[in-house]
């Protein structure tokens, strides 16, 4: 199977190569994984405004991935920006949202889970995403680690210490028995096992989990329901032939 990891904004080529290397090391034998980034968009996503800014370019990546024959695409942001729209414009390719996927997996692993997010600015939207994913009753808390996205990989040990500190608050104060890393850059630090060792609870890595769920669903011949995510009528009818034609300017 072929899976595309779609970054909803520009990214340094070296970091893209590092991330696809991790994805390929995690993938099952026979799974091909590629990575692509949008040519424009926010440098990082730390607010709903930046999420919305990222959606148009990301949707083009998703639409093109289906045309290129990919079996699945993973949105490269744990906030799942544009997930519903991505599913509307695809009918032969699965689209996976890491945020939704990680929360639903966490809900299977314990009675209460907490999300470790980047900044306080993403706490409210994390609760909203949990509600939309149908798992809000199991969400114990959302705790910010207070490390900007673009600084997470600058000092891995310092970032790990702050993530563990936030996780300890979630476990000891909020009684979470599972933790979710609420950012793909956190996931690509590949620190879940170290957090588990420090805190004694399962830690869901959205980068790894999204890939594994994509592999499982493609392997099970399943994809999102087109009754739930109907194709835009203009695309369905053939009145337009590209996403660009859905958008007009004066």
Tab-separated table of C-alpha atoms in Angstrom:
chain	number	residue	atom	x	y	z
A	1	UNK	CA	0.000	0.000	0.000
A	2	UNK	CA	1.016	3.624	-0.546
A	3	UNK	CA	0.554	6.253	2.162
A	4	UNK	CA	1.263	9.980	1.917
A	5	UNK	CA	2.058	12.153	4.915
A	6	UNK	CA	0.872	15.668	4.004
A	7	UNK	CA	2.413	18.581	5.917
A	8	UNK	CA	-0.052	21.525	5.865
A	9	UNK	CA	2.641	24.176	5.497
A	10	UNK	CA	6.237	24.710	4.359
A	11	UNK	CA	8.916	22.591	6.051
A	12	UNK	CA	12.694	22.420	5.900
A	13	UNK	CA	13.764	19.604	3.527
A	14	UNK	CA	16.090	18.096	6.145
A	15	UNK	CA	13.256	17.872	8.659
A	16	UNK	CA	11.003	16.324	6.023
A	17	UNK	CA	13.656	13.707	5.326
A	18	UNK	CA	14.021	12.972	9.037
A	19	UNK	CA	10.278	12.542	9.464
A	20	UNK	CA	9.760	10.308	6.459
A	21	UNK	CA	12.688	8.218	7.686
A	22	UNK	CA	10.882	7.644	10.972
A	23	UNK	CA	7.603	6.887	9.217
A	24	UNK	CA	9.277	4.336	6.975
A	25	UNK	CA	10.975	2.701	9.954
A	26	UNK	CA	7.598	2.371	11.687
A	27	UNK	CA	5.724	1.088	8.627
A	28	UNK	CA	4.987	-2.556	7.973
A	29	UNK	CA	7.064	-4.287	5.272
A	30	UNK	CA	5.461	-3.568	1.926
A	31	UNK	CA	4.047	-0.183	2.955
A	32	UNK	CA	5.427	2.716	0.924
A	33	UNK	CA	5.434	6.046	2.756
A	34	UNK	CA	6.110	9.427	1.161
A	35	UNK	CA	6.021	12.946	2.553
A	36	UNK	CA	5.069	16.231	0.917
A	37	UNK	CA	4.618	19.742	2.276
A	38	UNK	CA	2.474	22.636	1.143
A	39	UNK	CA	4.272	25.414	-0.713
A	40	UNK	CA	2.539	28.030	1.428
A	41	UNK	CA	0.916	28.223	4.824
A	42	UNK	CA	1.814	28.842	8.465
A	43	UNK	CA	5.309	27.944	9.636
A	44	UNK	CA	3.687	26.146	12.559
A	45	UNK	CA	0.178	25.757	13.930
A	46	UNK	CA	-0.460	27.080	17.432
A	47	UNK	CA	-3.956	28.553	17.016
A	48	UNK	CA	-7.227	27.941	15.228
A	49	UNK	CA	-6.447	30.857	12.923
A	50	UNK	CA	-3.265	29.146	11.774
A	51	UNK	CA	-5.172	25.883	11.371
A	52	UNK	CA	-7.651	27.564	9.040
A	53	UNK	CA	-4.848	29.272	7.107
A	54	UNK	CA	-3.330	25.859	6.406
A	55	UNK	CA	-6.433	24.206	4.976
A	56	UNK	CA	-6.599	25.381	1.312
A	57	UNK	CA	-3.049	24.339	0.418
A	58	UNK	CA	-3.356	21.101	2.396
A	59	UNK	CA	-6.539	20.160	0.539
A	60	UNK	CA	-4.717	20.493	-2.772
A	61	UNK	CA	-2.076	18.060	-1.511
A	62	UNK	CA	-4.790	15.589	-0.503
A	63	UNK	CA	-6.661	15.914	-3.793
A	64	UNK	CA	-3.471	15.416	-5.803
A	65	UNK	CA	-2.504	12.402	-3.672
A	66	UNK	CA	-5.686	10.608	-4.685
A	67	UNK	CA	-4.993	11.371	-8.337
A	68	UNK	CA	-1.484	9.947	-7.877
A	69	UNK	CA	-2.862	6.637	-6.656
A	70	UNK	CA	-2.171	6.739	-2.924
A	71	UNK	CA	-4.244	4.420	-0.751
A	72	UNK	CA	-4.263	6.770	2.237
A	73	UNK	CA	-3.176	10.236	3.280
A	74	UNK	CA	-2.356	11.452	6.775
A	75	UNK	CA	-2.972	15.098	7.651
A	76	UNK	CA	0.264	16.312	9.201
A	77	UNK	CA	-1.234	18.200	12.137
A	78	UNK	CA	-2.776	16.828	15.331
A	79	UNK	CA	-5.504	19.462	15.139
A	80	UNK	CA	-6.828	17.692	12.021
A	81	UNK	CA	-7.290	20.935	10.040
A	82	UNK	CA	-9.683	20.368	7.157
A	83	UNK	CA	-10.256	16.666	7.890
A	84	UNK	CA	-13.935	16.729	6.935
A	85	UNK	CA	-13.167	18.675	3.757
A	86	UNK	CA	-10.369	16.265	2.845
A	87	UNK	CA	-12.777	13.366	3.158
A	88	UNK	CA	-15.332	15.162	1.011
A	89	UNK	CA	-12.922	15.586	-1.902
A	90	UNK	CA	-11.659	11.987	-1.840
A	91	UNK	CA	-13.616	8.909	-2.828
A	92	UNK	CA	-10.959	6.261	-3.471
A	93	UNK	CA	-8.354	7.256	-0.865
A	94	UNK	CA	-8.618	7.076	2.914
A	95	UNK	CA	-7.812	10.258	4.866
A	96	UNK	CA	-6.675	9.930	8.482
A	97	UNK	CA	-6.655	12.699	11.076
A	98	UNK	CA	-3.982	12.102	13.746
A	99	UNK	CA	-5.877	14.000	16.437
A	100	UNK	CA	-9.121	12.077	16.053
A	101	UNK	CA	-7.256	8.797	15.668
A	102	UNK	CA	-5.051	9.281	18.741
A	103	UNK	CA	-7.947	10.258	20.980
A	104	UNK	CA	-10.047	7.297	19.906
A	105	UNK	CA	-7.132	4.923	20.478
A	106	UNK	CA	-6.492	6.489	23.904
A	107	UNK	CA	-10.158	5.985	24.789
A	108	UNK	CA	-9.692	2.258	24.131
A	109	UNK	CA	-6.637	2.009	26.375
A	110	UNK	CA	-7.989	3.422	29.631
A	111	UNK	CA	-10.861	5.076	31.467
A	112	UNK	CA	-9.523	8.655	31.270
A	113	UNK	CA	-6.946	10.255	29.004
A	114	UNK	CA	-5.264	13.636	28.875
A	115	UNK	CA	-3.856	15.533	25.913
A	116	UNK	CA	-0.467	17.211	26.158
A	117	UNK	CA	-0.660	20.193	23.834
A	118	UNK	CA	1.794	22.916	22.886
A	119	UNK	CA	0.418	26.153	24.295
A	120	UNK	CA	-2.630	27.348	26.225
A	121	UNK	CA	-3.944	28.726	22.923
A	122	UNK	CA	-4.776	25.164	21.820
A	123	UNK	CA	-6.505	23.928	24.974
A	124	UNK	CA	-10.037	24.974	24.004
A	125	UNK	CA	-9.743	23.588	20.472
A	126	UNK	CA	-8.462	20.278	21.884
A	127	UNK	CA	-11.652	19.917	23.916
A	128	UNK	CA	-13.656	20.714	20.791
A	129	UNK	CA	-11.769	18.073	18.806
A	130	UNK	CA	-12.406	15.488	21.536
A	131	UNK	CA	-16.113	16.307	21.423
A	132	UNK	CA	-16.167	15.890	17.653
A	133	UNK	CA	-14.271	12.598	17.943
A	134	UNK	CA	-16.945	11.318	20.330
A	135	UNK	CA	-14.586	10.788	23.270
A	136	UNK	CA	-15.055	13.910	25.390
A	137	UNK	CA	-16.548	11.956	28.344
A	138	UNK	CA	-13.181	10.191	28.712
A	139	UNK	CA	-11.060	13.345	28.399
A	140	UNK	CA	-9.594	14.106	31.827
A	141	UNK	CA	-7.736	17.282	30.872
A	142	UNK	CA	-5.655	19.164	28.331
A	143	UNK	CA	-2.292	20.350	29.658
A	144	UNK	CA	0.094	22.664	27.797
A	145	UNK	CA	3.832	21.981	27.802
A	146	UNK	CA	4.648	25.605	26.878
A	147	UNK	CA	7.239	24.879	24.205
A	148	UNK	CA	6.603	26.468	20.768
A	149	UNK	CA	6.313	23.969	17.917
A	150	UNK	CA	9.432	25.206	16.138
A	151	UNK	CA	11.507	24.912	19.324
A	152	UNK	CA	10.554	21.346	20.276
A	153	UNK	CA	13.418	19.702	18.400
A	154	UNK	CA	16.017	22.372	19.234
A	155	UNK	CA	16.752	20.799	22.623
A	156	UNK	CA	15.178	17.346	22.754
A	157	UNK	CA	16.101	16.694	26.382
A	158	UNK	CA	14.678	20.015	27.579
A	159	UNK	CA	11.470	19.449	25.611
A	160	UNK	CA	11.165	15.918	26.955
A	161	UNK	CA	11.523	17.193	30.521
A	162	UNK	CA	8.699	19.694	30.004
A	163	UNK	CA	6.481	17.070	28.370
A	164	UNK	CA	7.056	14.691	31.274
A	165	UNK	CA	6.308	17.482	33.770
A	166	UNK	CA	3.017	18.260	32.014
A	167	UNK	CA	2.203	14.567	31.826
A	168	UNK	CA	2.825	14.173	35.546
A	169	UNK	CA	0.276	16.920	36.220
A	170	UNK	CA	-2.261	15.083	34.059
A	171	UNK	CA	-1.620	11.738	35.761
A	172	UNK	CA	-1.364	12.890	39.385
A	173	UNK	CA	-3.764	15.843	39.456
A	174	UNK	CA	-6.295	14.857	36.802
A	175	UNK	CA	-6.114	11.071	37.229
A	176	UNK	CA	-5.405	10.383	33.556
A	177	UNK	CA	-4.431	6.782	32.870
A	178	UNK	CA	-3.448	7.395	29.221
A	179	UNK	CA	-1.641	10.368	27.655
A	180	UNK	CA	-1.900	11.668	24.089
A	181	UNK	CA	0.840	13.780	22.528
A	182	UNK	CA	-1.185	16.590	21.008
A	183	UNK	CA	1.277	17.728	18.342
A	184	UNK	CA	2.922	15.961	15.415
A	185	UNK	CA	6.255	17.620	16.166
A	186	UNK	CA	6.031	16.091	19.636
A	187	UNK	CA	5.309	12.762	18.002
A	188	UNK	CA	8.342	13.021	15.748
A	189	UNK	CA	10.575	13.579	18.788
A	190	UNK	CA	9.954	9.832	19.272
A	191	UNK	CA	9.766	10.191	23.052
A	192	UNK	CA	6.629	8.181	23.906
A	193	UNK	CA	8.521	5.243	25.394
A	194	UNK	CA	10.590	7.564	27.591
A	195	UNK	CA	7.466	9.296	28.886
A	196	UNK	CA	5.866	5.917	29.581
A	197	UNK	CA	8.932	4.851	31.557
A	198	UNK	CA	8.818	8.050	33.625
A	199	UNK	CA	5.083	8.112	34.327
A	200	UNK	CA	3.923	4.514	34.079
A	201	UNK	CA	0.985	5.055	31.709
A	202	UNK	CA	0.516	4.423	27.970
A	203	UNK	CA	1.480	7.357	25.742
A	204	UNK	CA	-0.118	7.655	22.306
A	205	UNK	CA	2.214	9.053	19.643
A	206	UNK	CA	-0.030	10.644	16.970
A	207	UNK	CA	2.598	10.306	14.248
A	208	UNK	CA	3.006	6.567	14.759
A	209	UNK	CA	-0.636	5.865	15.586
A	210	UNK	CA	-2.001	7.669	12.519
A	211	UNK	CA	0.280	5.600	10.300
A	212	UNK	CA	-0.714	2.325	11.948
A	213	UNK	CA	-4.438	3.100	11.784
A	214	UNK	CA	-4.053	4.034	8.116
A	215	UNK	CA	-2.323	0.712	7.458
A	216	UNK	CA	-5.013	-1.190	9.373
A	217	UNK	CA	-7.936	0.471	7.598
A	218	UNK	CA	-6.424	0.145	4.127
A	219	UNK	CA	-5.564	-3.465	4.920
A	220	UNK	CA	-9.184	-4.013	5.960
A	221	UNK	CA	-10.467	-2.415	2.721
A	222	UNK	CA	-12.186	0.345	4.717
A	223	UNK	CA	-12.404	4.081	4.135
A	224	UNK	CA	-14.517	6.992	5.249
A	225	UNK	CA	-18.222	6.955	4.394
A	226	UNK	CA	-19.245	9.060	1.425
A	227	UNK	CA	-22.695	9.335	2.972
A	228	UNK	CA	-21.074	11.134	5.894
A	229	UNK	CA	-18.591	13.075	3.749
A	230	UNK	CA	-20.424	13.786	0.516
A	231	UNK	CA	-18.448	14.907	-2.526
A	232	UNK	CA	-19.022	18.608	-3.318
A	233	UNK	CA	-21.838	18.708	-5.916
A	234	UNK	CA	-19.804	20.708	-8.425
A	235	UNK	CA	-17.083	18.036	-8.358
A	236	UNK	CA	-19.567	15.170	-8.323
A	237	UNK	CA	-21.424	16.445	-11.379
A	238	UNK	CA	-18.284	17.148	-13.385
A	239	UNK	CA	-19.132	20.843	-13.721
A	240	UNK	CA	-15.606	21.557	-12.532
A	241	UNK	CA	-12.450	19.512	-12.946
A	242	UNK	CA	-10.196	20.899	-10.210
A	243	UNK	CA	-10.383	22.380	-6.721
A	244	UNK	CA	-9.223	25.737	-8.053
A	245	UNK	CA	-12.504	26.065	-9.935
A	246	UNK	CA	-14.442	25.958	-6.663
A	247	UNK	CA	-12.896	29.296	-5.711
A	248	UNK	CA	-13.526	32.554	-7.521
A	249	UNK	CA	-12.070	36.029	-7.117
A	250	UNK	CA	-13.295	39.376	-8.392
